Coordinates of C-alpha atoms in Angstrom, one line a residue:
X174 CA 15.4 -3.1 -29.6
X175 CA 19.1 -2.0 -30.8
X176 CA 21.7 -2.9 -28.6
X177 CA 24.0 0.0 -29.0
X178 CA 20.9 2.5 -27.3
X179 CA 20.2 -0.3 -24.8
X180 CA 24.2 -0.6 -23.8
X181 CA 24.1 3.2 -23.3
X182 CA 21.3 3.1 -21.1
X183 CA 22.7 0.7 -19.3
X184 CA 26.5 2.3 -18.7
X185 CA 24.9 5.7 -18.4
X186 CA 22.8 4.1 -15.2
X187 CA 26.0 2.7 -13.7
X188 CA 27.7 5.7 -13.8
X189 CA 25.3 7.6 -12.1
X190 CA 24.4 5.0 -9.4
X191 CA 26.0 6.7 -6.6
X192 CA 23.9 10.0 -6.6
X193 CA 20.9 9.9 -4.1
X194 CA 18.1 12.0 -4.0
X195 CA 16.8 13.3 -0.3
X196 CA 14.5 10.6 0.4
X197 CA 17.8 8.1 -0.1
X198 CA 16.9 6.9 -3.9
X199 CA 19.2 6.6 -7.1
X200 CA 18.4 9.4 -8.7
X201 CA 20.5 10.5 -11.9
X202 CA 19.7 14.2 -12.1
X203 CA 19.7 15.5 -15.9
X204 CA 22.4 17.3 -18.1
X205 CA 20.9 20.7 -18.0
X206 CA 17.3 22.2 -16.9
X207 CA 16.9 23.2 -21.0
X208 CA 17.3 19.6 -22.4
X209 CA 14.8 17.9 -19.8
X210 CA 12.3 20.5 -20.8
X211 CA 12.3 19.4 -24.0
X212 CA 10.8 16.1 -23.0
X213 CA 7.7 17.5 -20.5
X214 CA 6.6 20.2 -23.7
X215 CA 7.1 17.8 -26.4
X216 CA 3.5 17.0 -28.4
X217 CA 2.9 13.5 -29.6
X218 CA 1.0 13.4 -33.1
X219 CA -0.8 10.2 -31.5
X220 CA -3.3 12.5 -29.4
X221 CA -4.8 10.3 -26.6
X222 CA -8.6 10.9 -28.4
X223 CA -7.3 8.9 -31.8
X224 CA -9.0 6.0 -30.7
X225 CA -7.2 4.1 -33.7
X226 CA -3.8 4.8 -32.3
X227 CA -4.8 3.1 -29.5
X228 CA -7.0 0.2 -30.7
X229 CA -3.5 -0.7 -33.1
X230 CA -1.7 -1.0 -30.1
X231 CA -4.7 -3.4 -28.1
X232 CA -4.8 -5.7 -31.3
X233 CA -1.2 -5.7 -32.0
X234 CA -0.5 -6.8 -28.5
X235 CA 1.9 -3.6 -27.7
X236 CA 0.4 -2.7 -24.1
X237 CA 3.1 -2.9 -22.1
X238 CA 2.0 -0.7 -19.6
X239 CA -0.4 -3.5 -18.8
X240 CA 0.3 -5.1 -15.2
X241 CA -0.8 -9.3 -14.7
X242 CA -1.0 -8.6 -11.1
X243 CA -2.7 -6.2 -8.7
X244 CA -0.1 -2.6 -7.8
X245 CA 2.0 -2.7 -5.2
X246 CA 1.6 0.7 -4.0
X247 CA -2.2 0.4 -4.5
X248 CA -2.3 -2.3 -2.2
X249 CA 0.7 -0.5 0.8
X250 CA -2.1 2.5 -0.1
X251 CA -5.2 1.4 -0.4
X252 CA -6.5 2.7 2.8
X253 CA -6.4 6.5 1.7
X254 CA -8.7 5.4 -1.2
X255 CA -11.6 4.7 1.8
X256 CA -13.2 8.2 2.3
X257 CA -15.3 7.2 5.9
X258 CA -16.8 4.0 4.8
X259 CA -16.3 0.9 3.7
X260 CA -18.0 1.1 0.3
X261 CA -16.9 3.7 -1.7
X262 CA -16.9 5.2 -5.4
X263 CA -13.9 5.2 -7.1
X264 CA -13.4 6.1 -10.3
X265 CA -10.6 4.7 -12.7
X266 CA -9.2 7.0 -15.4
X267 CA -8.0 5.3 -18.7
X268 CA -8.0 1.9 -17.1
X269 CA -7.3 -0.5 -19.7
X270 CA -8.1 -4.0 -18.4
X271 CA -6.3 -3.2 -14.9
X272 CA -6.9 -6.0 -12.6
X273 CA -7.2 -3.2 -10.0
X274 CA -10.5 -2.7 -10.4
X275 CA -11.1 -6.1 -9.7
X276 CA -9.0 -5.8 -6.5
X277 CA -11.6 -2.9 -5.4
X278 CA -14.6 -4.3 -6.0
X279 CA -14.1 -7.7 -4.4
X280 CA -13.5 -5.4 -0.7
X281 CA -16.6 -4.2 -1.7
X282 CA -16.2 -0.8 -3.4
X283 CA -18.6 0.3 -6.2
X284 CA -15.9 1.2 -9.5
X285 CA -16.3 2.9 -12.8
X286 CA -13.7 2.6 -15.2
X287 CA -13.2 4.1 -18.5
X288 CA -11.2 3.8 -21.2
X289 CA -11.4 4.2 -25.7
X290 CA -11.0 0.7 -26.3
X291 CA -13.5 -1.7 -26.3
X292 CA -11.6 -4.9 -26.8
X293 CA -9.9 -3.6 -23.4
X294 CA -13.1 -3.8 -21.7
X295 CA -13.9 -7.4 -23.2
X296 CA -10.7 -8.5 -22.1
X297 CA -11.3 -7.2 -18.5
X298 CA -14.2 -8.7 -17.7
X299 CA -13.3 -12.2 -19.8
X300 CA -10.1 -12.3 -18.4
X301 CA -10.9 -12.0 -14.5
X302 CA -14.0 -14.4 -15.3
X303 CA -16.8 -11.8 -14.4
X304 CA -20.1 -11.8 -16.3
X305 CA -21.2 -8.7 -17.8
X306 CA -23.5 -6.8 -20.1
X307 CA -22.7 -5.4 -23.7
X308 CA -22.6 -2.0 -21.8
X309 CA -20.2 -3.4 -19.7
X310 CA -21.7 -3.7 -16.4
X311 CA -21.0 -7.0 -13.8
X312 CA -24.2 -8.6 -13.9
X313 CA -22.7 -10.3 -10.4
X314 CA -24.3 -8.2 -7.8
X315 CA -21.7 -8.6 -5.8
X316 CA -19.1 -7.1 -8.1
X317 CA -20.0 -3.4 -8.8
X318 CA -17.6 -3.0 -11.7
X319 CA -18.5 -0.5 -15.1
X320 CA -16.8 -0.3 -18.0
X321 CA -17.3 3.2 -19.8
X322 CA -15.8 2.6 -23.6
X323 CA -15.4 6.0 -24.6
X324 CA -13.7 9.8 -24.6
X325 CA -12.0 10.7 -21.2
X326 CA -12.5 14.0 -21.9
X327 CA -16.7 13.7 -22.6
X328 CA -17.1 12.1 -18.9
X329 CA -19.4 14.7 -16.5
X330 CA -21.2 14.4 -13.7
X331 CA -24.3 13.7 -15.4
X332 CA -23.2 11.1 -17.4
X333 CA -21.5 9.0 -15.1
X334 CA -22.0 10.5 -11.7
X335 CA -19.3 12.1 -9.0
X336 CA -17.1 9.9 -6.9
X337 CA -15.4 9.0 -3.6
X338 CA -11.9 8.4 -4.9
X339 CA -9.7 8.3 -7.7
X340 CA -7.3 5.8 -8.3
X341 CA -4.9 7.3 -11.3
X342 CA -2.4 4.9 -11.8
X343 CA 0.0 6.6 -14.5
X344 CA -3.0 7.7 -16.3
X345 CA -2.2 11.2 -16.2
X346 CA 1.3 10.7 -18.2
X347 CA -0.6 9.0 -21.3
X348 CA -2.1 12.5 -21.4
X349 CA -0.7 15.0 -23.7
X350 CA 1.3 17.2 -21.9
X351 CA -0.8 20.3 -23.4
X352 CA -4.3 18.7 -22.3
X353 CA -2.7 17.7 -18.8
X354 CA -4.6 20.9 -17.3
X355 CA -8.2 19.6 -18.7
X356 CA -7.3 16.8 -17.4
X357 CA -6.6 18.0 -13.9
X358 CA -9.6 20.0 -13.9
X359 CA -11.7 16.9 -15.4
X360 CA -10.8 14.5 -12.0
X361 CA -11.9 17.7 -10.1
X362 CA -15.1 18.0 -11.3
X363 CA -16.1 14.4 -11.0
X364 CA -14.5 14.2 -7.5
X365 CA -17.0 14.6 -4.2
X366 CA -16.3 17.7 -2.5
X367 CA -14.9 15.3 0.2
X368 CA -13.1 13.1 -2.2
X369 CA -9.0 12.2 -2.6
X370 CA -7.3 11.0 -5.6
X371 CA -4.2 8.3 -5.5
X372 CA -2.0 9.3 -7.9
X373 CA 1.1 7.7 -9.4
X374 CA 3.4 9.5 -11.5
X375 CA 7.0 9.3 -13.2
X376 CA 9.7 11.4 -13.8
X377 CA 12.6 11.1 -15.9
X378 CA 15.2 12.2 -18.3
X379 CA 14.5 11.0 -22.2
X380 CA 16.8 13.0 -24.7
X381 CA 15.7 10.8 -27.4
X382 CA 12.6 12.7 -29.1
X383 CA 10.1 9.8 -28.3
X384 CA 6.4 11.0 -29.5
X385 CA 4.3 9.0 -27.7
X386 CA 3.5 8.1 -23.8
X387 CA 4.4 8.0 -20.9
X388 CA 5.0 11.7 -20.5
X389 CA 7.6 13.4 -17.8
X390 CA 5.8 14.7 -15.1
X391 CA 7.4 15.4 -11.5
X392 CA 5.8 16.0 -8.5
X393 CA 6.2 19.7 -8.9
X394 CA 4.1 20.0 -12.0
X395 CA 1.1 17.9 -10.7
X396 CA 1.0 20.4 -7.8
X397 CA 0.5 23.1 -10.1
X398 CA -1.7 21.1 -12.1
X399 CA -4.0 20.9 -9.3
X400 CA -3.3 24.2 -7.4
X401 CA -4.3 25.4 -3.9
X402 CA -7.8 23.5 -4.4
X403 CA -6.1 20.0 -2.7
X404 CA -3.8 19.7 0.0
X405 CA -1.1 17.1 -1.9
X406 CA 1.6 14.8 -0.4
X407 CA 4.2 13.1 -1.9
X408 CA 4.3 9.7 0.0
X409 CA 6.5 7.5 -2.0
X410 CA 9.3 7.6 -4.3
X411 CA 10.9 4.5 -6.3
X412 CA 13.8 4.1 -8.6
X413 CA 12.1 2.5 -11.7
X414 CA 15.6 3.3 -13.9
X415 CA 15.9 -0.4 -15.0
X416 CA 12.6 -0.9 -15.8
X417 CA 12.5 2.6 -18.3
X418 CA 15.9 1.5 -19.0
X419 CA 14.7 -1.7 -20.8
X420 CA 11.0 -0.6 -22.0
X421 CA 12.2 2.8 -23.4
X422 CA 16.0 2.9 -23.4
X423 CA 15.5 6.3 -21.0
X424 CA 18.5 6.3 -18.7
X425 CA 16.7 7.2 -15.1
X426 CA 13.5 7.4 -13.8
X427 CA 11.7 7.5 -10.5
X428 CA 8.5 6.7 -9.7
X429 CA 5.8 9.1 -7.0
X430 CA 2.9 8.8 -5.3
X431 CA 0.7 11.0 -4.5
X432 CA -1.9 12.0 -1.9
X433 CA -4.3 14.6 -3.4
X434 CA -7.2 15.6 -0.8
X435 CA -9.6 17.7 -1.9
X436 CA -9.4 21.4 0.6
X437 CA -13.1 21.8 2.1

């Protein structure tokens, strides 16, 4: 990392520190409306379907999205994942080896995960010490856990089935911002017509250009991602500006969470 960007970050979150947003969180709002776009339209050339993008950055180590310990605002959350009953289907969108779904299954919850890496699925279940098929199945029947290796985007009902609950941690903002509406419309048609989605999402300012994930994506936009079809409700916000600071060099960001229930 160069230290000139980093020590810009830095000063530039310092000098900001003292604006609060509404809900009584830094928040560092952007130069102008015209140069924040830039970052929410912005197209990576690493599209989220080339699977070798993604397997280079699994090999190589570079997953630093990747969490050693179960979410914080799953676990202060969890309880709007449980849709009537205590065992539910939840479905985890690009999951990589998230612990989470470890978390879910041991209170009993039947999960399906999916993501385009396969090592990611052999270092799941290796890693958390759960025996499992080549298909990636828990062959513990206690621990109802699949692993889908495969395209997001080629899930449907009748391949995998439809589901209680979503649990998108960040998922959404490793999709390209011009595929974000498939993907909306994706959760929706694998979601019961009971069914809510947990969704976690970050916004921030990034003048630098990047190309590849996480994406920009504020409350506002996931509401018109998902439309009058779900009641939605923001019920968390968190300054994250050190931690983008230091990963990305991107001088503020905050992170939401969402409710998303589904409007009978």
């Amino acid at each position: 990392m160069k230290l000139i960007p980093l020590l810009q970050c830095i000063i530039r979150q310092k000098v900001h520190s003292s604006v609060l947003s509404p809900l009584g969180v830094p928040r560092i709002k952007p130069v102008s409306t015209a140069r924040r776009s830039l970052v929410f339209v912005s197209r990576p050339q690493n599209k989220y379907e080339d699977s070798s993008y993604w397997n280079i950055r699994w090999t190589g180590g570079t997953t630093i999205w990747h969490k050693w310990e179960v979410d914080e605002l799953l676990k202060k959350h969890y309880h709007f994942l449980q849709t009537g009953n205590n065992q539910s289907s939840i479905f985890v969108p690009l999951c990589g080896k998230s612990i989470d779904m470890k978390w879910l299954a041991d209170k009993g919850h039947a999960v399906v995960g999916i993501d385009i890496v396969e090592l990611a699925a052999q270092q799941f279940f290796t890693e958390s010490n759960i025996p499992f098929k080549k298909l990636y199945e828990s062959t513990d029947d206690m621990m109802k856990i699949k692993f889908i290796v495969g395209d997001l985007f080629k899930c449907s009902v009748e391949r995998i089935g439809s589901f209680d609950a979503i649990w998108d941690c960040n998922s959404i903002i490793a999709i390209n911002p011009d595929d974000t509406k498939r993907y909306a419309k994706l959760l929706d048609s694998l979601l019961k017509s009971s069914g809510r989605i947990l969704l976690s999402t970050y916004e921030f300012e990034d003048l630098s250009g990047r190309d590849q994930p996480p994406h920009n994506l504020p409350p506002d936009a996931v509401k018109g991602l998902f439309g009058e079809k779900y009641s939605i409700a923001v019920k968390e916000t968190l300054d994250h500006t050190a931690l983008f600071c230091i990963k990305y060099q991107i001088p503020w960001a905050q992170r939401h969470l969402l409710y998303l229930s589904k409007n009978n």
